[in-house]
């Protein structure tokens, strides 16, 4: 399996741009990138040749925060704050089963692939008893679609009766969580180079898990050499909660529990103090920035410009899907850029910097910057090819700079998406699975969940 892309505008992200360049893919790796046509000696025998004139080639996008199962609960509590939204949605989530998760995950991942995503994480933290293997369902869906996947075994152990936000029926006990999380690592985590599947440990948030679970989760993750993920500082309600319960900001609370570090990435971090940003940057903690979700829930605008200035790794996430319905990952580049500029001025986030956080920044958050996030020889062949001229893209040539056209405008058609050298999307259509079927499975998952939860809504 080898492919040669030529005549594209190539944005390597790590090493400059080529106005008419080539990328050579052999197996699952990039073997050459540069200006002009591919040198004959670099072209593997029998390689497929792609004439990409009028196209922009970027690294595949990396989605650093998501909840695939929420595809089945989109369109609910559309005007609530985070806590109001959660309190409404915990009810249907308490009825979800493996069939719901399988359909929701397939649709959500298909949607991601269609917007240029080659690697996605997922944070699954609701495991109602006796409803099948929900974690396996999403892993199967990612394998079927052919996306690189970093599922996080999430958890909640602080039910309402103990002072937490979630109802008791959606939380698990500490011992069960630790045993199930370790079993998930044993069964699925692949630490080898080129891995398509890596597991992380991910208690849900400071207001839905106990201090013991945070401490034990960090111990387990570090014993096993896997990464840690959670939500943090998403809303001012959360800061009120940690101040009341622990006398600290959310970031100070997590810092005290060993939860800031180069093996941790945190979703949101909308409400950070200067001292929090300093600690996040000096510890190398990654941030998954989810601008549409933050806007949809009225949570605020994260201090991305300040985090980047301080040197913290920042990636993009679509979050949701129920807190940011039908949000495409590529569109988050524009959303991030515009929200930063609206708050901090027009130089707060440039188009190229926004593309960098969507690719290499995300790779840093997931601990994969040595393998994905930029177009370089030796890296995995995770590549998005966007059409900026020709059928379906007739209006784009009115902008000279392809990166400006891509980032400022409506997301252009996706001509090709390669994951480890394998074509997953062609001409804006999924090719690894029938696209219409994936869409129908997502809609069926929604109907099934609404039916299962009918008496609760
Ligand atoms: Zn989230």
Coordinates of C-alpha atoms and ligand atoms in Angstrom, one line a residue:
X1 CA 0.0 0.0 0.0
X2 CA 1.8 3.1 -1.2
X3 CA 0.6 6.5 -2.4
X4 CA 2.4 9.5 -4.0
X5 CA 0.6 12.9 -3.6
X6 CA 2.0 15.6 -6.0
X7 CA 1.2 19.2 -6.9
X8 CA -0.4 19.9 -3.6
X9 CA 0.0 23.0 -1.4
X10 CA 1.7 21.1 1.5
X11 CA 1.6 22.5 5.0
X12 CA 3.9 20.3 7.1
X13 CA 3.2 22.2 10.3
X14 CA 6.6 21.4 11.7
X15 CA 8.9 22.3 8.8
X16 CA 7.4 24.9 6.5
X17 CA 5.2 24.9 3.5
X18 CA 5.6 23.9 -0.2
X19 CA 3.4 25.7 -2.7
X20 CA 3.6 22.8 -5.1
X21 CA 4.9 19.8 -3.2
X22 CA 4.9 16.0 -2.8
X23 CA 4.3 13.5 -0.1
X24 CA 5.3 9.9 -0.5
X25 CA 3.6 7.2 1.6
X26 CA 4.9 3.7 1.9
X27 CA 2.9 1.3 4.1
X28 CA 1.7 3.2 7.2
X29 CA 4.5 5.8 7.1
X30 CA 5.5 9.0 5.2
X31 CA 8.8 8.4 3.5
X32 CA 9.3 11.7 1.7
X33 CA 8.0 15.3 1.8
X34 CA 9.3 18.2 -0.2
X35 CA 8.9 20.8 -3.0
X36 CA 8.2 19.8 -6.6
X37 CA 7.4 16.4 -7.9
X38 CA 8.5 13.3 -6.0
X39 CA 12.0 12.2 -6.9
X40 CA 11.8 8.9 -8.9
X41 CA 14.0 7.1 -6.4
X42 CA 11.6 8.0 -3.6
X43 CA 8.5 6.4 -5.3
X44 CA 7.7 2.8 -4.3
X45 CA 7.0 0.5 -7.2
X46 CA 3.3 0.3 -7.9
X47 CA 2.4 3.4 -5.9
X48 CA -0.9 5.1 -6.5
X49 CA -0.2 8.5 -7.9
X50 CA -2.6 11.3 -6.8
X51 CA -2.4 14.6 -8.8
X52 CA -3.4 17.1 -6.0
X53 CA -3.2 20.3 -8.0
X54 CA -5.6 22.8 -6.4
X55 CA -5.5 20.9 -3.1
X56 CA -4.2 21.7 0.4
X57 CA -2.4 18.8 2.2
X58 CA -2.4 19.0 6.0
X59 CA -1.6 16.5 8.7
X60 CA -4.7 14.7 9.8
X61 CA -6.5 16.5 12.6
X62 CA -6.4 15.2 16.1
X63 CA -9.5 15.3 18.3
X64 CA -8.5 15.5 22.0
X65 CA -11.8 15.4 23.7
X66 CA -15.1 13.8 23.0
X67 CA -18.0 11.6 24.3
X68 CA -19.0 9.5 21.4
X69 CA -22.0 8.0 23.2
X70 CA -23.6 11.4 23.4
X71 CA -24.3 11.3 19.7
X72 CA -27.5 9.5 20.9
X73 CA -28.5 12.3 23.2
X74 CA -28.1 15.4 21.0
X75 CA -30.6 18.2 20.9
X76 CA -31.6 18.0 24.6
X77 CA -31.3 20.8 27.2
X78 CA -30.3 23.1 24.5
X79 CA -30.4 26.2 26.6
X80 CA -29.0 24.9 29.9
X81 CA -25.8 25.6 31.8
X82 CA -23.3 22.7 32.2
X83 CA -24.8 21.6 35.5
X84 CA -28.4 22.0 34.2
X85 CA -27.5 20.2 31.0
X86 CA -25.8 17.3 32.9
X87 CA -28.6 17.0 35.3
X88 CA -31.1 16.5 32.4
X89 CA -28.8 14.1 30.5
X90 CA -27.8 11.9 33.3
X91 CA -31.3 10.5 33.1
X92 CA -31.2 9.0 29.6
X93 CA -27.5 8.1 30.0
X94 CA -28.5 5.9 32.9
X95 CA -30.5 3.7 30.4
X96 CA -27.8 3.4 27.6
X97 CA -26.7 0.0 26.5
X98 CA -24.0 -1.4 24.2
X99 CA -26.2 -1.2 21.2
X100 CA -26.7 2.5 21.8
X101 CA -23.0 3.1 22.2
X102 CA -22.1 1.1 19.1
X103 CA -24.4 3.1 16.8
X104 CA -23.6 6.4 18.4
X105 CA -19.8 5.8 18.2
X106 CA -19.9 4.7 14.6
X107 CA -21.8 7.9 13.6
X108 CA -19.8 10.2 15.7
X109 CA -16.5 8.8 14.4
X110 CA -17.7 8.8 10.8
X111 CA -18.6 12.5 11.3
X112 CA -15.2 13.2 12.7
X113 CA -13.4 11.4 9.8
X114 CA -15.4 13.5 7.3
X115 CA -14.0 16.7 8.8
X116 CA -10.4 15.6 8.5
X117 CA -9.9 13.7 11.8
X118 CA -7.4 10.9 11.7
X119 CA -6.9 10.4 15.5
X120 CA -9.6 10.7 18.1
X121 CA -9.8 10.2 21.8
X122 CA -13.0 9.5 23.6
X123 CA -14.0 9.9 27.2
X124 CA -16.6 7.4 28.3
X125 CA -17.6 7.8 31.9
X126 CA -21.1 6.4 32.3
X127 CA -21.3 2.6 32.8
X128 CA -24.9 1.6 33.9
X129 CA -24.9 -1.9 35.4
X130 CA -25.9 -4.9 33.2
X131 CA -26.1 -3.1 29.9
X132 CA -23.3 -4.8 28.0
X133 CA -19.7 -3.9 27.3
X134 CA -19.9 -0.2 26.4
X135 CA -16.2 0.3 26.2
X136 CA -15.8 -2.6 23.7
X137 CA -18.6 -1.2 21.6
X138 CA -16.8 2.1 20.9
X139 CA -13.5 0.3 20.3
X140 CA -15.1 -1.9 17.7
X141 CA -16.6 1.1 16.0
X142 CA -13.2 2.9 15.7
X143 CA -11.6 -0.3 14.3
X144 CA -14.4 -0.7 11.7
X145 CA -14.0 2.9 10.5
X146 CA -10.2 2.7 10.6
X147 CA -9.5 5.7 12.8
X148 CA -6.6 5.9 15.2
X149 CA -8.2 5.8 18.6
X150 CA -7.3 6.8 22.2
X151 CA -10.4 5.8 24.3
X152 CA -10.3 6.9 27.9
X153 CA -11.9 4.6 30.5
X154 CA -13.8 7.2 32.4
X155 CA -15.6 6.9 35.7
X156 CA -17.7 8.5 38.4
X157 CA -17.9 7.4 42.0
X158 CA -19.4 10.5 43.8
X159 CA -23.2 10.2 43.5
X160 CA -25.7 12.8 44.7
X161 CA -26.2 11.1 48.1
X162 CA -22.4 11.7 48.8
X163 CA -22.5 15.4 47.7
X164 CA -21.7 14.9 44.0
X165 CA -23.7 16.1 41.0
X166 CA -24.7 12.8 39.3
X167 CA -27.5 10.6 40.5
X168 CA -26.4 7.5 42.4
X169 CA -27.6 5.1 39.6
X170 CA -24.9 6.3 37.1
X171 CA -21.9 6.0 39.4
X172 CA -19.7 3.0 40.2
X173 CA -17.7 2.1 43.3
X174 CA -14.0 2.7 43.5
X175 CA -12.9 -0.9 43.5
X176 CA -15.0 -1.8 40.4
X177 CA -13.7 1.3 38.6
X178 CA -10.1 0.5 39.2
X179 CA -10.5 -3.2 38.3
X180 CA -12.4 -2.4 35.1
X181 CA -10.0 0.3 34.1
X182 CA -7.0 -2.0 34.6
X183 CA -8.8 -4.8 32.7
X184 CA -9.4 -2.3 29.8
X185 CA -5.6 -1.5 29.7
X186 CA -4.7 -5.2 29.8
X187 CA -7.1 -6.0 27.0
X188 CA -6.7 -3.0 24.6
X189 CA -3.7 -0.7 25.2
X190 CA -1.1 -1.0 22.5
X191 CA 2.0 0.9 23.4
X192 CA 4.0 -0.1 20.3
X193 CA 5.0 2.4 17.6
X194 CA 2.3 3.0 15.0
X195 CA -0.3 2.0 17.5
X196 CA -4.0 2.4 16.4
X197 CA -5.3 2.0 20.0
X198 CA -4.1 3.5 23.3
X199 CA -6.1 3.6 26.5
X200 CA -6.1 6.4 29.0
X201 CA -7.4 6.6 32.6
X202 CA -10.1 9.3 33.0
X203 CA -12.2 10.0 36.1
X204 CA -14.9 12.4 35.0
X205 CA -14.5 15.7 37.0
X206 CA -13.8 17.1 40.5
X207 CA -17.6 17.3 41.2
X208 CA -18.4 13.7 40.2
X209 CA -15.5 11.7 41.6
X210 CA -13.9 11.3 45.0
X211 CA -10.4 12.4 46.0
X212 CA -9.5 8.7 46.5
X213 CA -10.5 7.9 42.9
X214 CA -8.3 10.7 41.5
X215 CA -5.3 9.6 43.6
X216 CA -5.8 5.9 42.8
X217 CA -6.4 6.6 39.1
X218 CA -3.1 8.5 38.9
X219 CA -1.3 5.7 40.6
X220 CA -2.8 3.1 38.3
X221 CA -2.0 5.1 35.1
X222 CA 1.6 5.7 36.2
X223 CA 2.1 2.1 37.2
X224 CA 0.9 1.0 33.8
X225 CA 2.5 3.8 31.7
X226 CA -0.7 5.2 30.3
X227 CA -2.0 8.8 30.2
X228 CA -4.5 10.6 32.4
X229 CA -7.4 12.7 31.3
X230 CA -10.3 14.6 32.9
X231 CA -12.5 17.6 32.7
X232 CA -11.3 20.7 34.6
X233 CA -12.3 24.3 35.2
X234 CA -15.1 24.2 32.7
X235 CA -17.5 26.6 34.4
X236 CA -17.5 29.0 37.3
X237 CA -20.0 26.6 39.1
X238 CA -17.1 24.2 39.2
X239 CA -14.8 26.7 40.8
X240 CA -17.5 27.5 43.3
X241 CA -17.7 23.8 44.1
X242 CA -14.0 23.3 44.6
X243 CA -13.6 26.4 46.7
X244 CA -16.5 25.3 48.9
X245 CA -15.3 21.7 49.3
X246 CA -11.5 22.0 49.1
X247 CA -10.8 25.7 49.5
X248 CA -8.9 25.8 46.2
X249 CA -9.3 26.5 42.5
X250 CA -10.0 23.4 40.4
X251 CA -6.4 23.5 39.1
X252 CA -4.9 23.9 42.6
X253 CA -7.0 20.9 43.7
X254 CA -5.7 18.7 40.9
X255 CA -2.1 19.9 41.4
X256 CA -2.2 18.8 45.0
X257 CA -3.3 15.3 43.9
X258 CA -0.5 14.9 41.4
X259 CA -2.8 15.6 38.5
X260 CA -0.6 18.1 36.6
X261 CA 2.2 16.6 34.5
X262 CA 3.4 15.8 31.1
X263 CA 1.3 12.6 31.1
X264 CA -1.9 14.5 31.7
X265 CA -4.3 16.4 29.4
X266 CA -7.3 18.3 30.7
X267 CA -10.5 19.2 28.8
X268 CA -11.7 22.8 28.8
X269 CA -9.7 24.8 31.4
X270 CA -11.9 27.8 30.6
X271 CA -11.5 29.5 34.0
X272 CA -7.8 29.6 34.9
X273 CA -6.0 32.1 37.1
X274 CA -2.5 33.3 36.1
X275 CA -1.0 31.0 38.7
X276 CA -2.9 28.0 37.3
X277 CA -1.6 28.8 33.8
X278 CA 2.0 29.0 35.1
X279 CA 1.7 25.6 36.8
X280 CA 0.1 24.0 33.8
X281 CA 2.8 25.2 31.5
X282 CA 5.7 24.4 33.8
X283 CA 4.4 20.8 34.3
X284 CA 3.7 20.3 30.5
X285 CA 0.1 19.5 31.1
X286 CA -2.0 19.4 27.9
X287 CA -5.2 21.3 27.4
X288 CA -8.1 20.1 25.1
X289 CA -9.7 23.3 23.9
X290 CA -13.4 22.8 22.9
X291 CA -14.6 26.2 21.8
X292 CA -18.1 25.3 20.4
X293 CA -19.0 23.3 23.4
X294 CA -17.9 26.1 25.7
X295 CA -19.9 28.5 23.7
X296 CA -23.0 26.3 23.4
X297 CA -23.1 25.9 27.2
X298 CA -22.2 29.5 27.9
X299 CA -19.2 28.3 29.9
X300 CA -16.8 31.1 28.6
X301 CA -13.8 31.5 26.5
X302 CA -10.6 29.6 27.5
X303 CA -7.4 31.5 27.8
X304 CA -5.8 29.7 24.9
X305 CA -3.7 32.7 23.8
X306 CA -2.2 32.8 27.3
X307 CA -1.7 29.1 27.6
X308 CA 0.2 29.1 24.2
X309 CA 2.2 32.1 25.3
X310 CA 3.2 30.2 28.4
X311 CA 4.2 27.2 26.4
X312 CA 1.5 24.7 27.4
X313 CA 0.5 22.0 24.9
X314 CA -3.0 22.9 23.5
X315 CA -5.1 20.7 21.3
X316 CA -8.6 21.0 19.9
X317 CA -11.7 18.9 20.7
X318 CA -15.2 18.8 19.5
X319 CA -16.5 17.6 22.9
X320 CA -20.1 16.6 22.9
X321 CA -21.6 15.4 20.8
X322 CA -24.6 16.5 22.9
X323 CA -23.0 19.7 24.1
X324 CA -22.0 20.7 20.5
X325 CA -24.3 19.1 18.1
X326 CA -23.0 18.1 14.7
X327 CA -19.8 20.1 15.2
X328 CA -17.1 19.2 12.6
X329 CA -13.5 19.1 13.9
X330 CA -12.1 21.2 11.0
X331 CA -14.7 23.9 11.8
X332 CA -13.3 24.2 15.3
X333 CA -10.1 25.7 13.9
X334 CA -12.2 28.7 12.8
X335 CA -14.2 28.7 16.0
X336 CA -11.1 28.7 18.2
X337 CA -9.5 31.4 16.1
X338 CA -12.5 33.7 16.2
X339 CA -13.3 33.2 19.9
X340 CA -9.7 34.1 20.9
X341 CA -9.8 37.1 18.6
X342 CA -13.1 38.3 19.9
X343 CA -11.7 38.3 23.4
X344 CA -8.0 39.1 23.0
X345 CA -7.7 40.9 19.6
X346 CA -6.9 39.9 16.0
X347 CA -3.4 38.6 16.7
X348 CA -4.5 36.2 19.5
X349 CA -4.6 33.2 17.3
X350 CA -3.5 33.1 13.7
X351 CA -4.8 30.7 11.1
X352 CA -1.5 28.8 11.0
X353 CA -1.3 28.6 14.8
X354 CA -4.9 27.3 14.9
X355 CA -4.0 24.6 12.4
X356 CA -1.0 23.7 14.5
X357 CA -3.0 23.2 17.6
X358 CA -5.5 21.1 15.7
X359 CA -2.7 18.8 14.6
X360 CA 0.6 18.8 16.4
X361 CA -0.9 20.4 19.5
X362 CA -3.3 17.6 19.8
X363 CA -0.6 15.0 19.1
X364 CA 1.4 16.5 22.1
X365 CA -1.7 16.2 24.3
X366 CA -2.0 12.5 23.5
X367 CA 1.8 11.9 23.8
X368 CA 2.1 11.1 20.1
X369 CA 4.0 14.1 18.8
X370 CA 6.8 11.8 17.7
X371 CA 4.5 9.9 15.4
X372 CA 1.6 12.1 14.3
X373 CA 0.6 15.8 13.9
X374 CA 2.9 16.9 11.2
X375 CA 4.0 15.8 7.7
X376 CA 7.6 14.5 8.0
X377 CA 9.4 11.5 6.8
X378 CA 9.2 8.7 9.4
X379 CA 5.9 9.9 10.8
X380 CA 2.7 7.9 10.4
X381 CA 0.8 8.6 7.1
X382 CA -2.2 10.4 8.6
X383 CA -3.0 13.0 6.0
X384 CA -5.9 15.2 5.0
X385 CA -6.2 16.5 1.4
X386 CA -8.6 19.4 1.1
X387 CA -10.0 20.5 -2.3
X388 CA -9.6 24.2 -2.9
X389 CA -10.4 24.3 -6.6
X390 CA -12.5 22.3 -9.0
X391 CA -15.8 20.4 -8.4
X392 CA -17.4 21.4 -5.1
X393 CA -14.7 24.0 -4.5
X394 CA -15.3 26.5 -7.3
X395 CA -15.5 29.5 -4.9
X396 CA -12.2 28.9 -3.0
X397 CA -9.7 30.2 -5.6
X398 CA -10.9 33.7 -4.8
X399 CA -8.6 33.5 -1.8
X400 CA -4.8 33.3 -2.6
X401 CA -3.5 31.8 0.6
X402 CA -4.8 28.2 0.9
X403 CA -4.4 28.2 4.7
X404 CA -6.5 31.4 5.0
X405 CA -9.1 29.9 2.7
X406 CA -9.1 26.7 4.8
X407 CA -9.2 28.3 8.3
X408 CA -11.3 31.4 7.8
X409 CA -13.9 30.1 5.4
X410 CA -16.3 27.2 5.4
X411 CA -14.5 23.9 5.6
X412 CA -13.7 22.9 2.1
X413 CA -14.4 19.4 0.6
X414 CA -12.3 16.6 1.9
X415 CA -10.8 14.9 -1.2
X416 CA -8.9 12.2 0.7
X417 CA -8.2 11.2 4.2
X418 CA -5.4 8.7 4.9
X419 CA -5.0 7.0 8.3
X420 CA -1.7 5.1 8.5
X421 CA -1.7 5.2 4.6
X422 CA -5.2 3.7 4.3
X423 CA -7.9 5.7 2.6
X424 CA -10.8 6.3 5.0
X425 CA -12.6 9.2 3.2
X426 CA -12.6 9.9 -0.5
X427 CA -14.5 12.7 -2.2
X428 CA -16.2 13.7 1.1
X429 CA -17.5 10.1 1.6
X430 CA -16.5 7.4 4.0
X431 CA -15.1 4.4 2.1
X432 CA -14.2 2.0 4.9
X433 CA -17.9 1.6 5.9
X434 CA -21.1 2.5 4.0
X435 CA -21.7 6.2 5.0
X436 CA -25.5 6.0 4.7
X437 CA -25.5 3.0 7.0
X438 CA -23.3 4.7 9.6
X439 CA -25.7 7.7 9.6
X440 CA -28.7 5.5 10.0
X441 CA -27.0 3.6 12.9
X442 CA -26.4 6.9 14.7
X443 CA -30.1 8.0 14.3
X444 CA -31.2 4.5 15.4
X445 CA -29.1 4.8 18.5
X446 CA -30.7 8.1 19.3
X447 CA -34.2 6.6 18.9
X448 CA -33.3 3.6 21.0
X449 CA -32.0 5.7 23.8
X450 CA -35.0 8.0 23.8
X451 CA -37.2 4.9 23.9
X452 CA -35.2 3.2 26.7
X453 CA -35.4 6.5 28.7
X454 CA -39.0 7.4 27.8
X455 CA -40.3 7.4 31.3
X456 CA -37.5 9.6 32.5
X457 CA -37.7 12.5 30.0
Ligands
LIG1 ZN1 -16.5 16.6 28.0

